[in-house]
mmCIF file with all atom_site columns, C-alpha atoms (C1' of nucleotides) in Angstrom:
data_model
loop_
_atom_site.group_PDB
_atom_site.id
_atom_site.type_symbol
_atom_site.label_atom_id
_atom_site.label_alt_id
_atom_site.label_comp_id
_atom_site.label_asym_id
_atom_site.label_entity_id
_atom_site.label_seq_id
_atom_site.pdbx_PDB_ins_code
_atom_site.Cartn_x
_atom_site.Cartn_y
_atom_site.Cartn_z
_atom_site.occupancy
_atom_site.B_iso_or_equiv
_atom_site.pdbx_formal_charge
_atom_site.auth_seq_id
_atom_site.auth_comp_id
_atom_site.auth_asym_id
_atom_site.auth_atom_id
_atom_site.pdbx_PDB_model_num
ATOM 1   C CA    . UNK A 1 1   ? -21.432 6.265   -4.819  1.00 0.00 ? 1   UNK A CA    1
ATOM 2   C CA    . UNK A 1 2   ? -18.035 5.063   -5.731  1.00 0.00 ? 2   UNK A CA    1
ATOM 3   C CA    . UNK A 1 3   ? -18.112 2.006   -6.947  1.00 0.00 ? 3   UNK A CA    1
ATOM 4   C CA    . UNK A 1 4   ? -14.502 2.416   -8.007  1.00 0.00 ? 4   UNK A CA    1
ATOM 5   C CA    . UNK A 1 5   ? -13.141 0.117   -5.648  1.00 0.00 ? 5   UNK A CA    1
ATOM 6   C CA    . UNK A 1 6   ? -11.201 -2.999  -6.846  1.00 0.00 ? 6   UNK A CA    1
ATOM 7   C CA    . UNK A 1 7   ? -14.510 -4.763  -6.789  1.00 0.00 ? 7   UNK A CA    1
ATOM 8   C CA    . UNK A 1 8   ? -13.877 -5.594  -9.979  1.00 0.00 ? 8   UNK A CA    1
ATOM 9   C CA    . UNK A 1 9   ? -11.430 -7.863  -8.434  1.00 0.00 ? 9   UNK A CA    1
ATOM 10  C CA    . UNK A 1 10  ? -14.030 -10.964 -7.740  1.00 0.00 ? 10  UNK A CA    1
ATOM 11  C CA    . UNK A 1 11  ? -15.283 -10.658 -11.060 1.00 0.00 ? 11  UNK A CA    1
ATOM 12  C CA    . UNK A 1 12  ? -11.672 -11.285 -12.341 1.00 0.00 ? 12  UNK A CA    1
ATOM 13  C CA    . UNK A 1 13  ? -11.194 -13.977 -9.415  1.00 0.00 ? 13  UNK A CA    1
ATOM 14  C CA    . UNK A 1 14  ? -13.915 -15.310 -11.608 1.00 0.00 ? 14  UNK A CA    1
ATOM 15  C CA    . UNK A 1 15  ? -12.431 -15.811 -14.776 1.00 0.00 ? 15  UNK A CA    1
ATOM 16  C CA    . UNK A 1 16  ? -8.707  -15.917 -13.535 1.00 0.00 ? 16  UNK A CA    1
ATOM 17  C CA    . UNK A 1 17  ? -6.225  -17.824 -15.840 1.00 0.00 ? 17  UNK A CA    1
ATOM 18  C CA    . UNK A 1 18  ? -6.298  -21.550 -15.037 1.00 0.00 ? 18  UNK A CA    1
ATOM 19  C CA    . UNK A 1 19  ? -3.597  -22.865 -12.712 1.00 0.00 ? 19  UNK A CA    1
ATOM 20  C CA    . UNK A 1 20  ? -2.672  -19.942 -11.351 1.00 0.00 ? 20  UNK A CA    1
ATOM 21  C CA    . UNK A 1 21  ? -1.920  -20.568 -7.791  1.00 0.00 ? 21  UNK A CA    1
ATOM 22  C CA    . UNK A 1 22  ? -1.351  -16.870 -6.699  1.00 0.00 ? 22  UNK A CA    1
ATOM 23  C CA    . UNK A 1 23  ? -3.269  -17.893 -3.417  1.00 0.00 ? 23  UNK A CA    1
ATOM 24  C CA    . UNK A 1 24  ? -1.723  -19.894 -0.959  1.00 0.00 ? 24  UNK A CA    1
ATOM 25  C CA    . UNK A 1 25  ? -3.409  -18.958 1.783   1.00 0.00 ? 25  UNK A CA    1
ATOM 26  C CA    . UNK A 1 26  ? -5.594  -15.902 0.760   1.00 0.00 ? 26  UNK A CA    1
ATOM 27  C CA    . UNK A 1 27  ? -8.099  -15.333 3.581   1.00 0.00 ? 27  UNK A CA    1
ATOM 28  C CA    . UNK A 1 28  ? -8.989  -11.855 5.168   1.00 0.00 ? 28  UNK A CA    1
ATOM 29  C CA    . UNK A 1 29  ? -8.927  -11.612 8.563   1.00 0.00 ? 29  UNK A CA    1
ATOM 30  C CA    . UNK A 1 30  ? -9.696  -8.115  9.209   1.00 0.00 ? 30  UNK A CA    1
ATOM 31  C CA    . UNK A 1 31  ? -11.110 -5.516  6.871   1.00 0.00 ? 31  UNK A CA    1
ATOM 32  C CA    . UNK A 1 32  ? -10.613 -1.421  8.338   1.00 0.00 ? 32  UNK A CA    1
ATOM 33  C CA    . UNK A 1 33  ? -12.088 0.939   6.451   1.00 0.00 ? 33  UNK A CA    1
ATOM 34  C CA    . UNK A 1 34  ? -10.083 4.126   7.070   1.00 0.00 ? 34  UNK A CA    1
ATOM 35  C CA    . UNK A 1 35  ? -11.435 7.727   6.227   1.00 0.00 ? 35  UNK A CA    1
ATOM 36  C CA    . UNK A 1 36  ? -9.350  9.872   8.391   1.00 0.00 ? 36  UNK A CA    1
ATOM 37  C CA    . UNK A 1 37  ? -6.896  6.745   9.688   1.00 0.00 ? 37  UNK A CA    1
ATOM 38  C CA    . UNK A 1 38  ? -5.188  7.572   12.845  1.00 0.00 ? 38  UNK A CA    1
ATOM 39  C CA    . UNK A 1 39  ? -8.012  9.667   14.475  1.00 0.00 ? 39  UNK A CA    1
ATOM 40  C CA    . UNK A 1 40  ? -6.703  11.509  18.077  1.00 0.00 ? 40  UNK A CA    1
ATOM 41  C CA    . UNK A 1 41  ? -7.136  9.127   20.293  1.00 0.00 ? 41  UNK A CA    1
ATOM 42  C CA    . UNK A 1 42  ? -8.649  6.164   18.038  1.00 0.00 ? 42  UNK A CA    1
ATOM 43  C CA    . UNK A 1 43  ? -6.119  3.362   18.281  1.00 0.00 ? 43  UNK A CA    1
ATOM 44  C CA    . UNK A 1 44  ? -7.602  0.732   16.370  1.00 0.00 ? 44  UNK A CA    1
ATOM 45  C CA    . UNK A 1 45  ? -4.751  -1.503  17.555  1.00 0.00 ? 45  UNK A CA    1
ATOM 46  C CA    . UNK A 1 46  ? -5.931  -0.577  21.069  1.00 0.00 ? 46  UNK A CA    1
ATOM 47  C CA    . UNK A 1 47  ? -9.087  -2.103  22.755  1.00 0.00 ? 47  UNK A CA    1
ATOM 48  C CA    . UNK A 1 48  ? -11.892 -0.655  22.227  1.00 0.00 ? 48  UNK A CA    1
ATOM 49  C CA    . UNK A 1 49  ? -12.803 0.355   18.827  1.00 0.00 ? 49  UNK A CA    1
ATOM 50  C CA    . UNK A 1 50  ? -15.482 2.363   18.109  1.00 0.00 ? 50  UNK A CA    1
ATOM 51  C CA    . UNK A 1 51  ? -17.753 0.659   15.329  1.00 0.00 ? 51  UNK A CA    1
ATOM 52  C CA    . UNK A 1 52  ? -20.641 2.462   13.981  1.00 0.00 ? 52  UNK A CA    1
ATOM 53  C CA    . UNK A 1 53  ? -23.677 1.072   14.057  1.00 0.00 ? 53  UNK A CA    1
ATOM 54  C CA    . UNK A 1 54  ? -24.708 2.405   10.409  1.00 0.00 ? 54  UNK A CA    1
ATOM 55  C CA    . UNK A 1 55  ? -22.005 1.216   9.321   1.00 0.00 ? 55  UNK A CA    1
ATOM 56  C CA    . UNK A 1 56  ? -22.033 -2.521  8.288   1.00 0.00 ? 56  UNK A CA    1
ATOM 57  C CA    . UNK A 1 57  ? -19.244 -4.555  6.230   1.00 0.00 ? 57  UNK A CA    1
ATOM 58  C CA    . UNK A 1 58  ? -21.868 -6.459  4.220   1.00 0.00 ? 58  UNK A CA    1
ATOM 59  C CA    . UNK A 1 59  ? -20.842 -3.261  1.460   1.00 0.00 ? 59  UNK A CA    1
ATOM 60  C CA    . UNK A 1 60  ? -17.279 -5.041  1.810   1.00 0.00 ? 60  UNK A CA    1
ATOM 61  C CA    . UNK A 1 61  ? -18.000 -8.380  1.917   1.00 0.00 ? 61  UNK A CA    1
ATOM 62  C CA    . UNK A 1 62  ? -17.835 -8.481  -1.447  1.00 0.00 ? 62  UNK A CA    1
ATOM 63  C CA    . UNK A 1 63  ? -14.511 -7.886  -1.495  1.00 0.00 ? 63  UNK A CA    1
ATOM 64  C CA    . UNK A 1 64  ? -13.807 -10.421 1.003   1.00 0.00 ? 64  UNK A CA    1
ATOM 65  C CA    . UNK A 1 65  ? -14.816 -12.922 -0.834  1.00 0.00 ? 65  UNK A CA    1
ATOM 66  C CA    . UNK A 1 66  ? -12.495 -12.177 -3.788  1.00 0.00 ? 66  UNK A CA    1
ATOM 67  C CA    . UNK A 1 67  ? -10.637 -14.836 -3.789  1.00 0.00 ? 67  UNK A CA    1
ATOM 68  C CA    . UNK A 1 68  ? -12.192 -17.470 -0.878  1.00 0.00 ? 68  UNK A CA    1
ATOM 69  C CA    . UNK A 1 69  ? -15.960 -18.577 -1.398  1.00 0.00 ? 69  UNK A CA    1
ATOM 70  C CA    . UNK A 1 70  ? -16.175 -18.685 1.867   1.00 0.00 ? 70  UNK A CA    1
ATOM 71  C CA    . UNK A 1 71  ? -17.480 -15.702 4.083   1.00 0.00 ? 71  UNK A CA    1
ATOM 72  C CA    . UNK A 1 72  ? -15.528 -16.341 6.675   1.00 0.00 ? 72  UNK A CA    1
ATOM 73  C CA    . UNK A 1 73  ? -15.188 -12.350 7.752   1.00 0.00 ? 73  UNK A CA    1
ATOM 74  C CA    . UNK A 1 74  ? -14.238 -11.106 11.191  1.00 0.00 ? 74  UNK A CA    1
ATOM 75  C CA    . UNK A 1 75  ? -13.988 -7.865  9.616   1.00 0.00 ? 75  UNK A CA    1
ATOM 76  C CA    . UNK A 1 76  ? -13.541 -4.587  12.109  1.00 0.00 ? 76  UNK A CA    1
ATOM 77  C CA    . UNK A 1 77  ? -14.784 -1.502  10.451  1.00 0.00 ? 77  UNK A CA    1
ATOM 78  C CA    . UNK A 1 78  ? -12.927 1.107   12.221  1.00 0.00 ? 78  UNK A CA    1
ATOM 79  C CA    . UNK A 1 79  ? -13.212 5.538   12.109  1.00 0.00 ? 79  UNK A CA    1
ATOM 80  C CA    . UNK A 1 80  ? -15.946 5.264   10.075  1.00 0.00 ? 80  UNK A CA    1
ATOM 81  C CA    . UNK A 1 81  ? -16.551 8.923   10.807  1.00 0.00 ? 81  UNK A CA    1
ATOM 82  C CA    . UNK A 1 82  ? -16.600 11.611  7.932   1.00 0.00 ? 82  UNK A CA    1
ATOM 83  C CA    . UNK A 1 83  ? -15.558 14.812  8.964   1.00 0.00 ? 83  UNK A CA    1
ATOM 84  C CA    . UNK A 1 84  ? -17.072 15.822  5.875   1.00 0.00 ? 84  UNK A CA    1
ATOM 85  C CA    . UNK A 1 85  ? -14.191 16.236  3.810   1.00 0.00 ? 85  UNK A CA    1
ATOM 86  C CA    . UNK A 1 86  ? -14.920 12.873  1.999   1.00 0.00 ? 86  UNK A CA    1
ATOM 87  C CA    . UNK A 1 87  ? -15.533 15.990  -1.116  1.00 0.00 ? 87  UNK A CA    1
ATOM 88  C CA    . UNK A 1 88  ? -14.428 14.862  -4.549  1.00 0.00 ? 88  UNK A CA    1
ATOM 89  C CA    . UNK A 1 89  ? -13.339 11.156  -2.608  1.00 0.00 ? 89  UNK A CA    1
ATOM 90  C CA    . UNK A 1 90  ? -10.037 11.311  -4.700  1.00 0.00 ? 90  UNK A CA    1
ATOM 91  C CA    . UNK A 1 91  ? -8.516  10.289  -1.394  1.00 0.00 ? 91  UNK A CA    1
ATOM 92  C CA    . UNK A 1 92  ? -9.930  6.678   -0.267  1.00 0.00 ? 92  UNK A CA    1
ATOM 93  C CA    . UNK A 1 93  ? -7.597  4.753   2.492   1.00 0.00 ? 93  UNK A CA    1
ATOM 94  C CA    . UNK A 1 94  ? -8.472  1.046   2.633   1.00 0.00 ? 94  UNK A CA    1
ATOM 95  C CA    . UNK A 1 95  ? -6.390  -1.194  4.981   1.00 0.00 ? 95  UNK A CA    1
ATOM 96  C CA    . UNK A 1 96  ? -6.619  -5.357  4.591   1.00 0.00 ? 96  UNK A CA    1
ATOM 97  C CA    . UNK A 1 97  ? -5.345  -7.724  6.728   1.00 0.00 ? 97  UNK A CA    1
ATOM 98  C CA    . UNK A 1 98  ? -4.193  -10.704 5.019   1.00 0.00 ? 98  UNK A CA    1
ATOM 99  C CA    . UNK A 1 99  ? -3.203  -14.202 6.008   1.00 0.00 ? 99  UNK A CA    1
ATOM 100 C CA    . UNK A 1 100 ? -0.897  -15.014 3.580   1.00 0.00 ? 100 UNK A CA    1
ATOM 101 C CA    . UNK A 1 101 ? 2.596   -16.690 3.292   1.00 0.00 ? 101 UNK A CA    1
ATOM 102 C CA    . UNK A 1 102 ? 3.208   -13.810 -0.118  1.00 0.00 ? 102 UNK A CA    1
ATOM 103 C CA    . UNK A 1 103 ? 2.848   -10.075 0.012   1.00 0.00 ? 103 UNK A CA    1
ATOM 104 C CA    . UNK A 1 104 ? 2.792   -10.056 -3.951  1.00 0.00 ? 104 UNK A CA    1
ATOM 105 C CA    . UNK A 1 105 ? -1.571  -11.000 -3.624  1.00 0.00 ? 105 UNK A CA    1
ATOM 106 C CA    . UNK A 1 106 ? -2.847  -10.140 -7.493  1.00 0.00 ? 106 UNK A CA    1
ATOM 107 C CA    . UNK A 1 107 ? -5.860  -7.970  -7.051  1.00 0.00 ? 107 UNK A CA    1
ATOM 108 C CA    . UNK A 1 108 ? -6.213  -7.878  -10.481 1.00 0.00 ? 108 UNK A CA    1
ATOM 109 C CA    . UNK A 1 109 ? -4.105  -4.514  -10.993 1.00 0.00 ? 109 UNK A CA    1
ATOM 110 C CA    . UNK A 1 110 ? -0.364  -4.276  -12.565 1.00 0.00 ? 110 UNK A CA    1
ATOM 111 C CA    . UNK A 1 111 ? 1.287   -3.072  -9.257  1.00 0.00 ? 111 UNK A CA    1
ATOM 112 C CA    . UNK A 1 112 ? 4.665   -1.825  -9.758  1.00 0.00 ? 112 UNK A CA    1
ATOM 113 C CA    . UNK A 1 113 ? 7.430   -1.240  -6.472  1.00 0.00 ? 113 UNK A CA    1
ATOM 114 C CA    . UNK A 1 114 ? 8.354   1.502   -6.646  1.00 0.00 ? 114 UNK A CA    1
ATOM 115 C CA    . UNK A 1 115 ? 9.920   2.213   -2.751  1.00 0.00 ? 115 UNK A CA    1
ATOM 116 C CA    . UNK A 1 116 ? 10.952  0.029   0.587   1.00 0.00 ? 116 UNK A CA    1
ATOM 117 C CA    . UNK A 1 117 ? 11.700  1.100   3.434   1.00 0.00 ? 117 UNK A CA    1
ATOM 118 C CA    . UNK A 1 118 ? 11.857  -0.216  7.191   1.00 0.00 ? 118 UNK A CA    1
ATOM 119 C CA    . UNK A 1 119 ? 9.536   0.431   10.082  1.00 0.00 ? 119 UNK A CA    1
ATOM 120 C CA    . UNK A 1 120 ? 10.061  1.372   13.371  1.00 0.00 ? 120 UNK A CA    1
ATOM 121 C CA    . UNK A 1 121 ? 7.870   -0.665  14.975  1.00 0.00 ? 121 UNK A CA    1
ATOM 122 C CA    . UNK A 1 122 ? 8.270   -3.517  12.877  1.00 0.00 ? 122 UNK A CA    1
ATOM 123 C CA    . UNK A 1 123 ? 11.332  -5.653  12.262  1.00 0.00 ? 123 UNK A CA    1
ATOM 124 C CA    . UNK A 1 124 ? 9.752   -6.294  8.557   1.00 0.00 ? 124 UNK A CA    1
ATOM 125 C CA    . UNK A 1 125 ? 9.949   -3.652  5.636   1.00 0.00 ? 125 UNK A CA    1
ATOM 126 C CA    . UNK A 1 126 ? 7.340   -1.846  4.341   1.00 0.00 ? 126 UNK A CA    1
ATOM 127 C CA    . UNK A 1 127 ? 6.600   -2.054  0.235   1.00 0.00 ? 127 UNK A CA    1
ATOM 128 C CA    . UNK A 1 128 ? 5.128   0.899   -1.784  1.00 0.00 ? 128 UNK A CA    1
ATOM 129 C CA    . UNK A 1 129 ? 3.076   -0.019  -4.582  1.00 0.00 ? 129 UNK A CA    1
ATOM 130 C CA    . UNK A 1 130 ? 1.872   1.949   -7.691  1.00 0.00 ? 130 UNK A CA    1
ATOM 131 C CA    . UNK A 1 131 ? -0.901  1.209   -10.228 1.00 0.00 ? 131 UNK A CA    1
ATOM 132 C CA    . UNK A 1 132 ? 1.359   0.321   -13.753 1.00 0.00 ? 132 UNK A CA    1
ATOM 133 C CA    . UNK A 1 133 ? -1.350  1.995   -15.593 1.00 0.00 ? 133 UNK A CA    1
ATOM 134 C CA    . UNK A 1 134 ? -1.110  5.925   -16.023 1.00 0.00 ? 134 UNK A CA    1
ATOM 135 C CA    . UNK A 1 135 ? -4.388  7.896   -14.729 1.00 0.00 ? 135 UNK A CA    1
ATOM 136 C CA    . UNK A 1 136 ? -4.297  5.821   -11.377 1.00 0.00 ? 136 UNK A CA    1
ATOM 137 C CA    . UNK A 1 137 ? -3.409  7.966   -8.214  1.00 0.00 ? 137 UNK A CA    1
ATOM 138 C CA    . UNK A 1 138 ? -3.923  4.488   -6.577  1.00 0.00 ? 138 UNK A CA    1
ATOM 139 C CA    . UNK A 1 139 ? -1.464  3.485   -4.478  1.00 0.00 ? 139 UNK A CA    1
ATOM 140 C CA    . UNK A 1 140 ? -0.857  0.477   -2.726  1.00 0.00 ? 140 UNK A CA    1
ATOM 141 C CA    . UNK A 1 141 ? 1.303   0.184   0.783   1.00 0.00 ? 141 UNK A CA    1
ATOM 142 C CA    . UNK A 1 142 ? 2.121   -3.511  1.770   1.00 0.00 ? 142 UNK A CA    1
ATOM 143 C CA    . UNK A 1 143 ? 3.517   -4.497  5.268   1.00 0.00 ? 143 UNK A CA    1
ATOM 144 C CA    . UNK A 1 144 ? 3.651   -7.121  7.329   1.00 0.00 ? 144 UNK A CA    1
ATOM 145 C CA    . UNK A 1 145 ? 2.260   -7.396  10.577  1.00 0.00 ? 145 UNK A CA    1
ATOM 146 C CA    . UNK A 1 146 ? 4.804   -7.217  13.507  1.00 0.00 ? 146 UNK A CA    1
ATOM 147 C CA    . UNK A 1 147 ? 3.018   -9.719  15.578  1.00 0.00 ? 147 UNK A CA    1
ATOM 148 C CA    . UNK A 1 148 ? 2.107   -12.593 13.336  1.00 0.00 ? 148 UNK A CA    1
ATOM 149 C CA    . UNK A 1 149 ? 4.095   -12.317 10.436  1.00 0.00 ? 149 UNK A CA    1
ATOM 150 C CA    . UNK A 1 150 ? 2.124   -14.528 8.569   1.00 0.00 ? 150 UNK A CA    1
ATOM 151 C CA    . UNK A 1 151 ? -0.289  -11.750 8.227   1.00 0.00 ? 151 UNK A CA    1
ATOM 152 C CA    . UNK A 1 152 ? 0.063   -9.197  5.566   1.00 0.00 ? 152 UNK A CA    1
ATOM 153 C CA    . UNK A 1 153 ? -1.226  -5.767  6.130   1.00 0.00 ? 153 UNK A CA    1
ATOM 154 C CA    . UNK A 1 154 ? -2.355  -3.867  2.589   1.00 0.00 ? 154 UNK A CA    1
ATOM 155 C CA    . UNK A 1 155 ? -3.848  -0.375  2.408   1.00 0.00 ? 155 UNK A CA    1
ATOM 156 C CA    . UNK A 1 156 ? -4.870  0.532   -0.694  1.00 0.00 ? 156 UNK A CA    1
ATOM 157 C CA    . UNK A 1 157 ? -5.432  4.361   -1.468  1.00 0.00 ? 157 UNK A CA    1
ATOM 158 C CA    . UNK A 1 158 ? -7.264  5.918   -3.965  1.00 0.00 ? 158 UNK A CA    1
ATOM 159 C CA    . UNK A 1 159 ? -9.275  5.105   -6.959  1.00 0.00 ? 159 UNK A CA    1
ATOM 160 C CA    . UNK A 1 160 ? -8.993  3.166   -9.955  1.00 0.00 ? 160 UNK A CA    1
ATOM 161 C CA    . UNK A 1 161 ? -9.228  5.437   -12.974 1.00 0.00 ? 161 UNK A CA    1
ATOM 162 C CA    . UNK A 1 162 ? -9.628  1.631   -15.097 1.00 0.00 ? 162 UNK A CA    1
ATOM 163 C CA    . UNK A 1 163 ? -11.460 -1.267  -14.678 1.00 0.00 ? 163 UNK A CA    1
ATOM 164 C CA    . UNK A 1 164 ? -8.705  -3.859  -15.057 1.00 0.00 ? 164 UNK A CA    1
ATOM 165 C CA    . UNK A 1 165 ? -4.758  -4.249  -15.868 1.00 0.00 ? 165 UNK A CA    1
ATOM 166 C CA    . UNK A 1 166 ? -5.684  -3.790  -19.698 1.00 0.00 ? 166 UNK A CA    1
ATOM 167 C CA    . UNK A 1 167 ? -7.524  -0.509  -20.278 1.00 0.00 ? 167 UNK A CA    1
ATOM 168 C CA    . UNK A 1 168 ? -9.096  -0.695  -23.831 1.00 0.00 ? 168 UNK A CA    1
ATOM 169 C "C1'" . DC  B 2 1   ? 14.667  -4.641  -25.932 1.00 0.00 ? 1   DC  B "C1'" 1
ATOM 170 C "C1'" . DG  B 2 2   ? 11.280  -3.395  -22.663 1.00 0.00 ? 2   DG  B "C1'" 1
ATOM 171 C "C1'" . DG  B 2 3   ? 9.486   -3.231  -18.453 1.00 0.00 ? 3   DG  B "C1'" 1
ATOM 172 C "C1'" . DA  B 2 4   ? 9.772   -4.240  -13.724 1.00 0.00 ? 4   DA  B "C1'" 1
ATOM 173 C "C1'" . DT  B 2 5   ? 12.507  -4.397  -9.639  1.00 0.00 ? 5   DT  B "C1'" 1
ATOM 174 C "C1'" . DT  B 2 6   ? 16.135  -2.822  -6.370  1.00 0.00 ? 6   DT  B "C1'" 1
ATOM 175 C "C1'" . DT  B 2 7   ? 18.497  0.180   -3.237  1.00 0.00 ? 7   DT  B "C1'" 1
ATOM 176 C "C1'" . DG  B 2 8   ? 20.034  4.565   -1.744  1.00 0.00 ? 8   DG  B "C1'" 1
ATOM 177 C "C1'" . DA  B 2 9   ? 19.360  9.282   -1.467  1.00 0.00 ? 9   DA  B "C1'" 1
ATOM 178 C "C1'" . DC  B 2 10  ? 16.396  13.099  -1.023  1.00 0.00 ? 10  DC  B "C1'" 1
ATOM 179 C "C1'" . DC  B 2 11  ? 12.316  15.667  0.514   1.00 0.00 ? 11  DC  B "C1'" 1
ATOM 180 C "C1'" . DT  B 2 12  ? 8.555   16.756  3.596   1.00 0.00 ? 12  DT  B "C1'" 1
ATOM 181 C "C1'" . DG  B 2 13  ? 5.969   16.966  7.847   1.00 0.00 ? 13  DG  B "C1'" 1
ATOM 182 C "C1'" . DC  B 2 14  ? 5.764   16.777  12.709  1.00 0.00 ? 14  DC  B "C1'" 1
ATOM 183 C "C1'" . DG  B 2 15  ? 7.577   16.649  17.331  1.00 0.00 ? 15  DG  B "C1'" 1
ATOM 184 C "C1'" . DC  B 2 16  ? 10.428  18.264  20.800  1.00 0.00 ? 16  DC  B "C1'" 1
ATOM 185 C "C1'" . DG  C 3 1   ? 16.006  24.800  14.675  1.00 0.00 ? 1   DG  C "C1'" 1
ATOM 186 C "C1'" . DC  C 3 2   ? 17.145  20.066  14.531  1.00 0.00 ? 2   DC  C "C1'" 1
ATOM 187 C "C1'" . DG  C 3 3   ? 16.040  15.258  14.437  1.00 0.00 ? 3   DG  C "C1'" 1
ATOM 188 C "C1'" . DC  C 3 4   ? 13.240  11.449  13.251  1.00 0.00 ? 4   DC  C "C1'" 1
ATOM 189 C "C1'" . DA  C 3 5   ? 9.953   8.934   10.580  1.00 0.00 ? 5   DA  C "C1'" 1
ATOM 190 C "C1'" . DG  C 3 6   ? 7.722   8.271   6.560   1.00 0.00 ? 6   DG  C "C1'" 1
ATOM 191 C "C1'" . DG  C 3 7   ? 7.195   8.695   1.729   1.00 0.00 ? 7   DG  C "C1'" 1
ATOM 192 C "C1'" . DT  C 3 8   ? 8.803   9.376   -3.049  1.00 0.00 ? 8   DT  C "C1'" 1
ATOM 193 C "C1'" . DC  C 3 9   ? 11.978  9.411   -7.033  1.00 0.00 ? 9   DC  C "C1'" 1
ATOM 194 C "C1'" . DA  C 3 10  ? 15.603  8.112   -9.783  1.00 0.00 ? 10  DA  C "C1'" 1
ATOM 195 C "C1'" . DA  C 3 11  ? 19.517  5.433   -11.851 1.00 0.00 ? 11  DA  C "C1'" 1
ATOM 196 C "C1'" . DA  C 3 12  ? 21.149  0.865   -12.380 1.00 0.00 ? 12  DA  C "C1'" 1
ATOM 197 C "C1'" . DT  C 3 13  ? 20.220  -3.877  -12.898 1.00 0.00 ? 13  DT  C "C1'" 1
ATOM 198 C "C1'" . DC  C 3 14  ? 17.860  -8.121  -13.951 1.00 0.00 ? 14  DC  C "C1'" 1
ATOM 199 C "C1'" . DC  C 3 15  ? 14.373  -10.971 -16.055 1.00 0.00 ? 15  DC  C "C1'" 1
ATOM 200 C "C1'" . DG  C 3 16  ? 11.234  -12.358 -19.618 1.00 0.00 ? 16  DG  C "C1'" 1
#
DNA sequence: CGGATTTGACCTGCGC
DNA sequence: GCGCAGGTCAAATCCG
């Protein structure tokens, strides 16, 4: 079990400094959960995905609801195969989709840029992201999406080596 | 002054 | 073997 992911992150939306409007309009819209992203032939941006029935998103609900008490979750788990190489899971692909105005969403990590650079098939840039604190491989790739661009695309990969922004 | 951010250049992998 | 796309790093700059 890794229960490294930035689940941490409701329990922070829970004591978050007053008046901080960091959310505008912070409300998942789809949730893929990528092991091996970009399978042959497994487009999620296709038609038909291919969604596992043993596989259920109530495990990432909770991090839908970091930041909106609502469950409002139309989340698409997609490739939720494991070739078995998910050994020693130092290498954990997450990919949010966002409705937001801002790409800068605090998950409760110190993210610092450290790369841009523009897309192909998107008019918009893409935004590399690194955990601030030392010890995190995570990384943190923020784009927006090419057909509504008031979506915002996030993958996050890897895992926290902290709990939170301040490490004791 | 320190840390974060920016932009360009450089490197790597894959495709043709 | 070369070209393209994507990803990463580094030096300079700006903000707090």
């Amino acid at each position: 079990m890794d229960g490294n992911y930035p689940s941490k992150i409701n329990n922070m939306s829970n004591h978050n400094h007053n008046s901080s409007e960091k959310y505008p309009n912070f409300e998942v819209s789809e949730f893929f959960e990528l092991d091996d992203w970009m399978e042959e032939g497994q487009s999620f941006m296709g038609s038909g995905y291919t969604q596992s029935p043993h596989l259920e998103v109530t495990d990432h609900q909770v991090i839908d609801s970091s930041g909106s008490s609502s469950h409002q979750n139309a989340n698409t788990v997609v490739n939720s195969r494991n070739d078995g190489r998910e050994m020693m899971g130092i290498r954990e692909k997450v990919a949010f989709k966002t409705k937001s105005e801002v790409e800068i969403l605090d998950d409760g990590f110190k993210w610092r840029k450290y790369g841009k650079k523009m897309v192909k098939n998107s008019p918009n840039p893409r935004n590399y992201y690194r955990c601030s604190v030392e010890g995190c491989p995570v990384k943190k790739r923020v784009e927006r999406d090419r057909e509504d661009q008031r979506y915002v695309i996030t993958t996050y990969e890897g895992i926290h080596n902290h709990q939170g922004p301040t490490p004791f």
